[in-house]
Coordinates of C-alpha atoms and ligand atoms in Angstrom, one line a residue:
M1 CA 27.7 19.3 10.8
K2 CA 26.7 20.4 8.0
Q3 CA 26.5 17.4 6.0
L4 CA 25.2 15.6 9.3
N5 CA 22.4 18.1 9.7
L6 CA 21.9 17.1 5.4
A7 CA 21.8 13.5 6.2
L8 CA 19.2 14.1 8.7
Q9 CA 17.3 16.2 7.1
I10 CA 16.6 13.5 3.7
C11 CA 16.0 10.8 6.5
L12 CA 13.3 13.4 8.0
T13 CA 11.5 14.7 4.7
T14 CA 12.2 10.7 3.1
S15 CA 10.1 9.4 6.0
L16 CA 7.4 12.3 5.8
I17 CA 7.1 10.7 1.6
L18 CA 6.8 7.5 3.1
Q19 CA 4.8 8.2 6.9
L20 CA 5.4 4.4 7.9
V21 CA 9.0 5.0 9.1
T22 CA 10.7 6.8 11.4
C23 CA 14.8 8.0 11.2
S24 CA 14.8 6.0 15.1
N25 CA 12.1 2.9 13.7
L26 CA 12.9 2.0 10.8
T27 CA 10.4 -0.8 11.1
P28 CA 7.2 -0.8 10.8
T29 CA 4.6 -1.2 13.2
P30 CA 0.1 -2.5 12.6
N31 CA -1.9 0.5 12.8
P32 CA -4.5 -0.5 16.3
W33 CA -8.1 -1.2 14.8
P34 CA -10.1 1.5 15.0
D35 CA -12.6 2.0 18.8
Q36 CA -15.5 0.8 16.3
F37 CA -15.9 0.2 12.4
H38 CA -17.6 -2.1 10.1
A39 CA -15.8 -3.8 7.7
L40 CA -17.2 -6.1 4.4
L41 CA -15.0 -9.4 4.3
F42 CA -15.2 -11.7 1.6
M43 CA -13.8 -15.1 3.2
N44 CA -12.8 -18.4 1.8
L45 CA -12.5 -20.7 4.4
S46 CA -10.3 -23.6 4.2
T47 CA -13.1 -25.7 3.2
T48 CA -12.8 -23.7 0.3
K49 CA -16.0 -22.7 0.7
L50 CA -16.8 -19.2 0.4
Q51 CA -18.8 -16.2 2.2
L52 CA -19.4 -13.2 3.1
S53 CA -18.8 -11.5 6.6
D54 CA -20.2 -8.5 8.3
L55 CA -18.0 -7.1 10.7
W56 CA -19.1 -5.5 13.3
Y57 CA -16.1 -4.4 15.8
D58 CA -16.9 -2.2 18.7
W59 CA -14.6 -2.1 22.0
P60 CA -15.9 0.9 23.4
K61 CA -19.3 -1.4 24.1
G62 CA -17.5 -4.9 24.3
R63 CA -18.8 -6.8 21.5
N64 CA -17.5 -8.3 18.1
V65 CA -20.3 -8.9 15.7
N66 CA -20.0 -11.4 12.2
I67 CA -22.9 -11.4 10.5
F68 CA -22.3 -14.4 7.9
Q69 CA -23.6 -15.3 4.7
K70 CA -22.8 -18.7 3.6
Q71 CA -22.6 -19.2 -0.4
L72 CA -26.2 -20.4 -1.5
G73 CA -26.3 -20.9 2.0
E74 CA -28.1 -19.6 5.5
V75 CA -27.1 -16.2 7.6
L76 CA -25.2 -17.1 10.8
Y77 CA -25.0 -14.6 13.7
D78 CA -22.1 -14.5 15.6
V79 CA -21.9 -12.2 18.6
E80 CA -19.2 -12.4 20.2
W81 CA -18.9 -9.9 23.9
N82 CA -15.9 -9.0 26.2
N83 CA -16.7 -10.9 29.2
G84 CA -15.6 -14.8 26.9
T85 CA -19.4 -15.5 26.1
S86 CA -20.1 -15.9 22.6
F87 CA -23.9 -16.6 20.5
Y88 CA -23.6 -18.2 17.5
Y89 CA -27.3 -18.5 15.5
T90 CA -29.4 -18.5 12.7
I91 CA -33.3 -16.9 12.5
G92 CA -35.8 -18.1 11.0
E93 CA -37.8 -21.3 11.2
N94 CA -35.7 -23.4 11.9
G95 CA -33.2 -21.2 14.2
A96 CA -30.4 -22.3 15.9
C97 CA -28.5 -21.6 18.4
E98 CA -25.1 -22.2 20.6
V99 CA -23.7 -20.1 23.2
M100 CA -19.2 -20.5 23.8
E101 CA -17.4 -20.0 26.9
F102 CA -14.4 -18.7 25.9
E103 CA -11.3 -17.7 28.5
V104 CA -10.9 -14.6 26.7
G105 CA -13.2 -11.9 25.3
I106 CA -13.1 -9.8 22.3
P107 CA -8.8 -8.7 20.8
R108 CA -8.5 -5.7 22.5
P109 CA -8.3 -2.4 19.5
D110 CA -4.1 -2.8 19.4
F111 CA -3.6 -6.5 20.0
L112 CA -1.6 -6.9 17.1
L113 CA 0.9 -4.5 18.7
D114 CA 2.3 -7.1 20.9
G115 CA 4.4 -9.6 19.4
A116 CA 3.5 -8.9 16.1
H117 CA 6.4 -10.5 14.1
Y118 CA 7.6 -7.7 10.8
L119 CA 8.0 -9.8 7.5
G120 CA 8.2 -6.6 4.8
T121 CA 6.2 -6.0 2.2
E122 CA 4.0 -8.2 -0.2
V123 CA 1.4 -6.9 -3.0
T124 CA -1.4 -8.9 -2.3
D125 CA -5.3 -8.2 -4.4
G126 CA -3.4 -5.6 -6.2
F127 CA -2.7 -3.3 -2.9
L128 CA 1.2 -3.1 -1.5
C129 CA 1.4 -4.2 2.0
N130 CA 3.4 -3.8 5.0
V131 CA 2.6 -8.1 6.4
W132 CA 3.1 -9.3 10.1
E133 CA 3.1 -12.5 11.7
K134 CA 1.9 -13.4 15.1
V135 CA 2.2 -16.6 17.3
D136 CA 1.9 -18.3 14.2
F137 CA -2.2 -18.0 14.2
I138 CA -2.3 -14.6 12.3
W139 CA -1.0 -12.4 8.9
Y140 CA -2.1 -9.2 8.7
Y141 CA -1.7 -7.3 5.5
E142 CA -2.5 -3.6 5.7
D143 CA -2.3 -1.4 3.0
V144 CA 1.3 0.7 3.3
Y145 CA -0.1 3.9 1.9
T146 CA -3.8 4.2 3.9
R147 CA -2.9 2.0 7.0
R148 CA -6.1 0.0 5.9
P149 CA -5.8 -3.0 7.1
V150 CA -6.9 -5.7 3.3
R151 CA -6.6 -9.1 4.4
W152 CA -5.8 -11.5 7.5
D153 CA -5.1 -14.7 7.1
F154 CA -5.4 -17.4 10.0
Y155 CA -3.5 -20.0 10.7
D156 CA -6.6 -22.8 9.9
G157 CA -6.6 -21.8 6.6
I158 CA -9.4 -19.6 6.9
S159 CA -8.5 -16.0 4.3
S160 CA -10.2 -12.9 5.0
Q161 CA -10.7 -9.5 2.3
V162 CA -11.5 -6.4 3.2
M163 CA -14.0 -5.6 0.7
T164 CA -15.4 -2.1 2.1
F165 CA -13.6 -0.4 5.7
E166 CA -15.8 2.1 7.6
V167 CA -14.6 3.6 10.7
G168 CA -17.1 4.8 13.2
A169 CA -19.9 2.5 12.1
V170 CA -21.6 1.2 15.1
L171 CA -24.5 -1.6 14.6
P172 CA -28.1 -0.8 16.5
D173 CA -27.9 -2.8 19.7
S174 CA -31.0 -5.0 18.8
V175 CA -29.2 -6.4 16.1
T176 CA -27.1 -7.9 19.0
Q177 CA -29.9 -9.6 20.9
A178 CA -29.9 -12.8 21.5
P179 CA -32.9 -14.9 20.7
A180 CA -34.5 -16.5 22.9
Y181 CA -34.1 -19.7 22.7
C182 CA -30.3 -19.1 22.9
F183 CA -31.2 -18.8 26.9
N184 CA -32.1 -21.8 29.3
Q185 CA -29.7 -24.1 27.3
E186 CA -26.6 -26.0 28.2
R187 CA -24.0 -24.4 27.0
D188 CA -20.5 -25.3 25.8
A189 CA -17.1 -24.9 27.3
Ligands
NAG1 C1 -10.3 -20.6 -2.0 O1 -9.0 -20.3 -1.7 C2 -8.0 -22.1 -2.4 C3 -7.0 -22.5 -1.7 O2 -6.7 -22.0 -1.2 C4 -8.1 -21.3 -3.6 O3 -7.6 -23.3 -4.2 C5 -9.7 -21.1 -4.7 O4 -8.8 -20.7 -5.5 C6 -9.8 -20.2 -3.3 N1 -11.1 -19.0 -4.7 C7 -11.5 -17.9 -4.1 C8 -12.7 -17.8 -4.9 O5 -10.4 -16.9 -3.8
NAG2 C1 -21.7 -11.3 28.8 O1 -22.5 -10.3 28.0 C2 -23.8 -10.8 27.5 C3 -24.6 -9.8 26.9 O2 -24.0 -8.7 27.7 C4 -24.7 -12.0 28.2 O3 -25.7 -12.1 27.7 C5 -24.1 -12.8 29.0 O4 -24.8 -13.4 29.7 C6 -22.6 -12.1 29.3 N1 -22.1 -13.5 30.8 C7 -21.6 -13.9 31.3 C8 -20.5 -14.8 31.8 O5 -22.0 -13.0 32.2

């Protein structure tokens, strides 16, 4: 009995120190996304072109906004709504817009919890991370100690590295208004 208690105590202490495992569940699960956050992403596209993205995730407002700065190129807005409509546009003199309809909305904060497959730990960009893979679509790296996302890779070779992660930051609504030339045009499905 005494030995059992000791074992239990060691187990509890260890899990407190590691803060990622419990005695009953040894497989870590990804931290759900905060309801609202802003992240600056450094992205390497499969074409090896580079871009920065200002990512503004906002679950309560039902939108996910990426503002892409292409390297030495244009700024592309990608405003995704939870009803499935996405607006892609540039602004300025030669501003252009494309509207897309998707069957699914933006990712839920806990989208990784459902069906993600734990792959173990790996050091990436100098951070020790837990790594998960989901449906051969996304590989997700989360800092073991801070539990912030560090990187995610998509099946098509696009890799995103998280440079800043501001929990609770909200993009002003005015920035998400698509320009007039997005409307009254045919929609791509
Ligand atoms: C981008 O990815 C390509 C292919 O993986 C790699 O060769 C290249 O070094 C990467 N560029 C940067 C700046 O990380
Ligand atoms: C989805 O919401 C956006 C933003 O409110 C709106 O512009 C768009 O028309 C909506 N799409 C549909 C299919 O209702």
